[in-house]
mmCIF file of C-alpha atoms in Angstrom:
data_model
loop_
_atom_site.group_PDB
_atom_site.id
_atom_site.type_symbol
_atom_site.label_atom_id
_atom_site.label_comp_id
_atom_site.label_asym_id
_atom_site.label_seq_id
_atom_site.Cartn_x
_atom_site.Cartn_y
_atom_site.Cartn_z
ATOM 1 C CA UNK A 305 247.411 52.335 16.562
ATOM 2 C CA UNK A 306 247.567 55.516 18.515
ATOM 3 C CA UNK A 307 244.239 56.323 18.296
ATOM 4 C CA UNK A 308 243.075 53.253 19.545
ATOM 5 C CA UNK A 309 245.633 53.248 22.627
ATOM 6 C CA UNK A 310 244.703 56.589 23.707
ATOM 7 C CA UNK A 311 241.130 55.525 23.648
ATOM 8 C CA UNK A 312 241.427 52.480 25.454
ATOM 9 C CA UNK A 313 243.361 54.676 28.365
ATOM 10 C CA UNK A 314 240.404 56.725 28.040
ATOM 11 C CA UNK A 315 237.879 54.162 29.235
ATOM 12 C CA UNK A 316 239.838 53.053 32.156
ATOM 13 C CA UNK A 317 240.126 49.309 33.559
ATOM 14 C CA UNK A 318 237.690 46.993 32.146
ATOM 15 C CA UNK A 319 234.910 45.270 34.542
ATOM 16 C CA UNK A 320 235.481 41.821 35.222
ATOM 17 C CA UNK A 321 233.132 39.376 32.776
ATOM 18 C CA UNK A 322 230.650 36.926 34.710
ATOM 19 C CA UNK A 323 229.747 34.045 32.713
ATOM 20 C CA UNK A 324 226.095 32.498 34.335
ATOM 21 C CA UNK A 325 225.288 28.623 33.549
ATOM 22 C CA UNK A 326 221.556 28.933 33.293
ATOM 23 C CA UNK A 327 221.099 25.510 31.526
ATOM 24 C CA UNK A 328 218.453 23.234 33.862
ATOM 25 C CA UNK A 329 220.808 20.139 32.898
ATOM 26 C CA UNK A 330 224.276 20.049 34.596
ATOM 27 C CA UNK A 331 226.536 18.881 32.060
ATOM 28 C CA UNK A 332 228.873 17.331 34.935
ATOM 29 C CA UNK A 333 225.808 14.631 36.967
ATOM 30 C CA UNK A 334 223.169 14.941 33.967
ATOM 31 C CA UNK A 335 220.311 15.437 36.763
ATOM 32 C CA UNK A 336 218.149 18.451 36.326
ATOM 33 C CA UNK A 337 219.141 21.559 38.350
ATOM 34 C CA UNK A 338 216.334 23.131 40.910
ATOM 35 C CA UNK A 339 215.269 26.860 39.418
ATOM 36 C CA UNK A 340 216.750 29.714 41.517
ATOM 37 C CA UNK A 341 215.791 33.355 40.927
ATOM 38 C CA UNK A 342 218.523 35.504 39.635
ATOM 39 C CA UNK A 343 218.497 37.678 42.889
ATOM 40 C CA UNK A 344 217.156 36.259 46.394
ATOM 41 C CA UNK A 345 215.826 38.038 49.071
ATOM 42 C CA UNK A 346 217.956 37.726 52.273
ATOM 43 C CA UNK A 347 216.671 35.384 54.876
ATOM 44 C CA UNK A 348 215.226 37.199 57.187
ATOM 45 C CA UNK A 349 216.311 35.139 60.777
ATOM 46 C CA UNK A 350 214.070 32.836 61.940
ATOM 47 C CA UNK A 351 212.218 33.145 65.372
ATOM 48 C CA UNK A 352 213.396 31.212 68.414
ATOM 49 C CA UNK A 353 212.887 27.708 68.666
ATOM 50 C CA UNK A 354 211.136 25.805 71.345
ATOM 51 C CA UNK A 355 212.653 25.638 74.979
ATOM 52 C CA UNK A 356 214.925 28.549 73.718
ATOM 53 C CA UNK A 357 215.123 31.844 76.164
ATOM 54 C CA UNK A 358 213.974 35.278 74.986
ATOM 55 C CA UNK A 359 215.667 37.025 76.796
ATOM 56 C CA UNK A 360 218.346 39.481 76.312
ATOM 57 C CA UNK A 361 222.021 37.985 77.968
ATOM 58 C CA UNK A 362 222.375 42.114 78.054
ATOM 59 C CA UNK A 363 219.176 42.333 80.613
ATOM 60 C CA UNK A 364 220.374 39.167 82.729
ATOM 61 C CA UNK A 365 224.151 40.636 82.772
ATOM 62 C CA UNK A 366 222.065 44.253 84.391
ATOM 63 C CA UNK A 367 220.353 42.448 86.749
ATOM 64 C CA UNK A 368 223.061 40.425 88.168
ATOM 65 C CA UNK A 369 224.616 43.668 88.286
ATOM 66 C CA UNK A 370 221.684 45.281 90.202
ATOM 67 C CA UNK A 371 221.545 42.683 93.055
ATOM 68 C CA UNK A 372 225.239 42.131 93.810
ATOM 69 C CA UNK A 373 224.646 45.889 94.400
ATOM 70 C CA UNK A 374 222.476 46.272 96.619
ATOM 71 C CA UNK A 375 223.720 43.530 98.483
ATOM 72 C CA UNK A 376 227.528 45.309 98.937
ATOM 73 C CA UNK A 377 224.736 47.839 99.357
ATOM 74 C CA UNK A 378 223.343 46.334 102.586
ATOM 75 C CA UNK A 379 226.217 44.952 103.427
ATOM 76 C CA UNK A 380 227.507 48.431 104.044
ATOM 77 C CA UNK A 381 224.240 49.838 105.907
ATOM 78 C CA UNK A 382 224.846 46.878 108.265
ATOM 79 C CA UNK A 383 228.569 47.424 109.232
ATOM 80 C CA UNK A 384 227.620 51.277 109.344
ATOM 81 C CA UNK A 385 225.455 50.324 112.238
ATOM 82 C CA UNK A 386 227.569 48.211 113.676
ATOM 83 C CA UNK A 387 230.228 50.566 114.015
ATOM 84 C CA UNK A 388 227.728 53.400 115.049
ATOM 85 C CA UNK A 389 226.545 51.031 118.007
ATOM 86 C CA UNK A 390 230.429 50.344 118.931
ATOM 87 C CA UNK A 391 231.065 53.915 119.163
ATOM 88 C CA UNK A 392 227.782 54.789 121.307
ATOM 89 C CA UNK A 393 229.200 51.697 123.164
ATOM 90 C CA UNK A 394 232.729 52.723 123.881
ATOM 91 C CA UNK A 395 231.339 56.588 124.600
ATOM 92 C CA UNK A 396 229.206 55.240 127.289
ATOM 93 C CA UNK A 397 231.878 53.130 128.877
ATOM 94 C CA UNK A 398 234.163 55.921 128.839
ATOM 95 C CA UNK A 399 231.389 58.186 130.476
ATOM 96 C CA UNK A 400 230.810 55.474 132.841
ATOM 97 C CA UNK A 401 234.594 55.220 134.072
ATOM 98 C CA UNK A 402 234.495 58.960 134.284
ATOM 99 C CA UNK A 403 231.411 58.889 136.587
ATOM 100 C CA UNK A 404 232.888 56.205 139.072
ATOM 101 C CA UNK A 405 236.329 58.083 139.371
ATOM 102 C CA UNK A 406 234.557 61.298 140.084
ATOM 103 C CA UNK A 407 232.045 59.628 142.976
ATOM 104 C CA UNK A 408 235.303 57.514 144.402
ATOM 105 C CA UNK A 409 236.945 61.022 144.861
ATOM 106 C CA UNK A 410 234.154 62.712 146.313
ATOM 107 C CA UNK A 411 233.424 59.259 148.755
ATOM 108 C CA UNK A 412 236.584 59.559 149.563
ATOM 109 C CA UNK A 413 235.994 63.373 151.318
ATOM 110 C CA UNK A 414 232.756 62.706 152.995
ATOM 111 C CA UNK A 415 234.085 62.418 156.139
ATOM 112 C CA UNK A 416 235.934 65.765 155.891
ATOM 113 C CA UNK A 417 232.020 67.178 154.714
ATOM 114 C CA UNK A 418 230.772 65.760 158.454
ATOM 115 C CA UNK A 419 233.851 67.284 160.194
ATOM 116 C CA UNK A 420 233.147 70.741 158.441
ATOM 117 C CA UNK A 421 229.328 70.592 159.295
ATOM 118 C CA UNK A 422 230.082 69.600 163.185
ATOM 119 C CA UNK A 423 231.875 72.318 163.220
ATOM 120 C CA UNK A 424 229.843 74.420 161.770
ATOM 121 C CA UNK A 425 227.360 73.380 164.413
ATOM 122 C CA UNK A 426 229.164 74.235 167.423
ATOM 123 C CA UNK A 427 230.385 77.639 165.701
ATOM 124 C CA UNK A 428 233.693 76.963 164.910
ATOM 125 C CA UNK A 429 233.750 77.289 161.623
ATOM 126 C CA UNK A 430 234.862 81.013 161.179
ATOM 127 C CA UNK A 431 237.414 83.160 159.236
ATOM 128 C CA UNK A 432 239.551 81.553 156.544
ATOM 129 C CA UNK A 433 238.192 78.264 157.959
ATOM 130 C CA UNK A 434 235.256 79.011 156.951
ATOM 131 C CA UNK A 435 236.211 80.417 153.488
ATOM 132 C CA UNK A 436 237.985 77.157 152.682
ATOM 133 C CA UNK A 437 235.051 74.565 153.685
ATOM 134 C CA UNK A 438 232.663 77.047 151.892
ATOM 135 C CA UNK A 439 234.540 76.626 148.344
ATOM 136 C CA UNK A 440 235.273 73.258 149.023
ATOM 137 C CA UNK A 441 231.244 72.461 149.161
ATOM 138 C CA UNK A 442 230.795 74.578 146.473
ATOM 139 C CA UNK A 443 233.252 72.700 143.850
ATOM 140 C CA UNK A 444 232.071 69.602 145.273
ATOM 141 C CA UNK A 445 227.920 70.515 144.417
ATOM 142 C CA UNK A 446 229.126 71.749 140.922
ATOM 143 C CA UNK A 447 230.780 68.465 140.628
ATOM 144 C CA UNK A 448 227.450 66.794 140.802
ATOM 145 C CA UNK A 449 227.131 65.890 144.408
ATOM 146 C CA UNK A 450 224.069 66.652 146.217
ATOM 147 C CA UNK A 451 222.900 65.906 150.136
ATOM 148 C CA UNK A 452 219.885 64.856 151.363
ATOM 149 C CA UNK A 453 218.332 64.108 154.894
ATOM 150 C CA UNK A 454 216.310 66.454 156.701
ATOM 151 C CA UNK A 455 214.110 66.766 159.296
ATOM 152 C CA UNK A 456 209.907 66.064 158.002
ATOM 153 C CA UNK A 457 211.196 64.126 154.911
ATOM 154 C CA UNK A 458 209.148 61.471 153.793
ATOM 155 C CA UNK A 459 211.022 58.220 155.084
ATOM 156 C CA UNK A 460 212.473 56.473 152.261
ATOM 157 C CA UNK A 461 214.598 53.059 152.659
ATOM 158 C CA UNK A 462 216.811 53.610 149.810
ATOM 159 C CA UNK A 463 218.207 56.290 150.916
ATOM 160 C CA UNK A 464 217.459 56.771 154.308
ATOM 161 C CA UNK A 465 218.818 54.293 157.315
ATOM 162 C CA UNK A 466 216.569 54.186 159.902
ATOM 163 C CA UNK A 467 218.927 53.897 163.295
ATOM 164 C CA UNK A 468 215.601 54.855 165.804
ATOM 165 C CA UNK A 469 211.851 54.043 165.623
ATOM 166 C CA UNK A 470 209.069 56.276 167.218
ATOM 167 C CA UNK A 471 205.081 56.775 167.047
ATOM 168 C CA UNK A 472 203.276 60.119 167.079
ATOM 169 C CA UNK A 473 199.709 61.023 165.976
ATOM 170 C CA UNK A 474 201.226 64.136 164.946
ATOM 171 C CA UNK A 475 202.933 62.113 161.768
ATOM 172 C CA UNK A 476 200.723 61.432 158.683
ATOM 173 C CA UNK A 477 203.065 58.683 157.934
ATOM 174 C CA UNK A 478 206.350 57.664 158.497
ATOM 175 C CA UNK A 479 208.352 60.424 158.376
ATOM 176 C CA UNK A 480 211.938 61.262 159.240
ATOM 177 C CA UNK A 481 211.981 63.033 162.837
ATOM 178 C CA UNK A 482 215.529 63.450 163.851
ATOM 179 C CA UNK A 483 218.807 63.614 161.360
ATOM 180 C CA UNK A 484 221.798 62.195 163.285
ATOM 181 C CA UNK A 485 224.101 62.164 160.026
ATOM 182 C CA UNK A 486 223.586 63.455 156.423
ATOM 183 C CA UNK A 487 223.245 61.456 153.476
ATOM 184 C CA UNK A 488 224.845 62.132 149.683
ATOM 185 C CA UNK A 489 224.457 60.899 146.504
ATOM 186 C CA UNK A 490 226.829 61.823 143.302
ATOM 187 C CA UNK A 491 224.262 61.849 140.485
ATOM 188 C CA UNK A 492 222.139 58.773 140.125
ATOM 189 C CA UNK A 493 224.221 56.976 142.509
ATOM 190 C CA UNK A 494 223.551 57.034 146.303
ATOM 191 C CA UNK A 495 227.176 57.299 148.157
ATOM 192 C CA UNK A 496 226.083 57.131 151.778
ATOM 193 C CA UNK A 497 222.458 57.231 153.012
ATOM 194 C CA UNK A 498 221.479 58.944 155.515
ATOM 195 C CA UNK A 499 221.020 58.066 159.416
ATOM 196 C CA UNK A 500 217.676 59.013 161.155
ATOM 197 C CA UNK A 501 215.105 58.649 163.658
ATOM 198 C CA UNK A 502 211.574 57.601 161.836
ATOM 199 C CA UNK A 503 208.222 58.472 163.157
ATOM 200 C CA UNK A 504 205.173 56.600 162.845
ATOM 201 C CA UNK A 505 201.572 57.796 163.020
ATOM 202 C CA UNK A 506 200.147 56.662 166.277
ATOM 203 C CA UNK A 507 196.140 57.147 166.503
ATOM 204 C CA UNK A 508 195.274 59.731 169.089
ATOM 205 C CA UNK A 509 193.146 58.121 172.070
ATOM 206 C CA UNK A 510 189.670 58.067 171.950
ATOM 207 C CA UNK A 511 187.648 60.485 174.186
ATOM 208 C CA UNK A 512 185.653 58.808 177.432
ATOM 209 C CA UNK A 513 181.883 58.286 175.631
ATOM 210 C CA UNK A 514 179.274 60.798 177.298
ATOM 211 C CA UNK A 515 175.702 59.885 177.434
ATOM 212 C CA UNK A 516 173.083 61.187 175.201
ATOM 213 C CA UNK A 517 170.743 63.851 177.672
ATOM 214 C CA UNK A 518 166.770 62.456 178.259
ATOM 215 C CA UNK A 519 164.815 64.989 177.001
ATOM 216 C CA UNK A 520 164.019 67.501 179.543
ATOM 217 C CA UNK A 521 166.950 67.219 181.417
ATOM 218 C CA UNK A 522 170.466 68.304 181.188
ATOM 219 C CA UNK A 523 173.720 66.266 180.088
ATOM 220 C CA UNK A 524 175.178 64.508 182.849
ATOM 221 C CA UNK A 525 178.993 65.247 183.449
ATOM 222 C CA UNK A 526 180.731 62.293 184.563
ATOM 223 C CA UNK A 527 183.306 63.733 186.504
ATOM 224 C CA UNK A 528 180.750 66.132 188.393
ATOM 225 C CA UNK A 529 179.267 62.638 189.349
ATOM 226 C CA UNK A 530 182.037 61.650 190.528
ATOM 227 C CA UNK A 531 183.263 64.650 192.594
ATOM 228 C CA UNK A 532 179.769 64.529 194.432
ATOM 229 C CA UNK A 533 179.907 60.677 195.065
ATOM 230 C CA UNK A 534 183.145 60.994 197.055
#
């Protein structure tokens, strides 16, 4: 009895037993059973059936991905540019406020310009007087303003205001003649035009006509003629 219990501890645990009813009859209905092969080859899955999509619900998850993408995408680009246009915006306004502060300051000191220049005119701008108005132009042109009006200038109406009117032939055109005050602008922006006399070309008169001499004979002066009629 020992042997045979050390032996059976030798083969370890038994496999289960299968028992296979291969009899074509079933004893339970009494109909005849259909033949199936001991081992059957796994199905392999059977192709899509008509109307039914191909495609991968991976692919259509990537693309709806893709496209709400590039639409934050653009959505993006398009505030980017909005903002970029706001900023150029409010920089210009700023620059603009700047600009008109500047020229109502300077406006504001023309007249003190005209007093220094009268003076200067009838030579009493001298000494420290003279020192002063002389920086005071100077900070004033690096400031950005600039005169204009002088005499032989082309005459131009949107900057010039003609006060007088005059004809030469000595005048191509109409030109300015005589400068009675000076003009300034601040920039692109005209602050005060200028007052002045404009010139017109006149034609000069035409000479007396003098007859052609007969040939053989010399020209005829007109007023010898008329010195010997008298």
């Amino acid at each position: 009895m020992t042997g045979r219990h050390e032996e059976s501890e030798d083969r370890g645990p038994e496999e289960p037993v299968v028992v296979r009813d291969r009899r074509r009859i079933d004893p339970e209905t009494g109909e005849v059973r259909e033949h199936q092969p001991a081992h059957e080859a796994p199905a392999e899955p059977a192709g899509p059936s008509l109307g039914e999509s191909i495609v991968d619900e991976a692919v259509s998850a990537t693309e709806g991905v893709e496209k709400e993408l590039a639409e934050r995408t653009a959505d993006l680009q398009r505030l980017q540019a909005e903002y970029a246009n706001y900023r150029k915006r409010v920089d210009r306004d700023r620059e603009q406020v700047v600009a008109n502060a500047k020229a109502s300051v300077v406006g504001d000191l023309l007249p003190l310009l005209d007093d220094l220049e009268r003076a200067a005119q009838h030579g009493d701008l001298t000494g420290a007087f003279k020192a002063v108005g002389d920086k005071l132009v100077a900070g004033l042109q690096r400031a950005g303003l600039e005169s204009f009006g002088a005499e032989g200038e082309a005459f131009d109406p949107s900057v010039h205001e003609a006060v007088q009117h005059n004809t030469s032939p000595d005048v191509d055109g109409p030109t300015v003649t005589i400068v009675m005050r000076r003009g300034y602008k601040f920039g692109e922006r005209v602050l005060r035009a200028a007052l002045v006399t404009v010139t017109d070309h006149e034609p000069a008169a035409a000479a007396p006509p003098v007859d052609a001499p007969v040939e053989g004979q010399l020209p005829i002066d007109a007023e010898f003629v008329d010195e010997n009629n008298r």
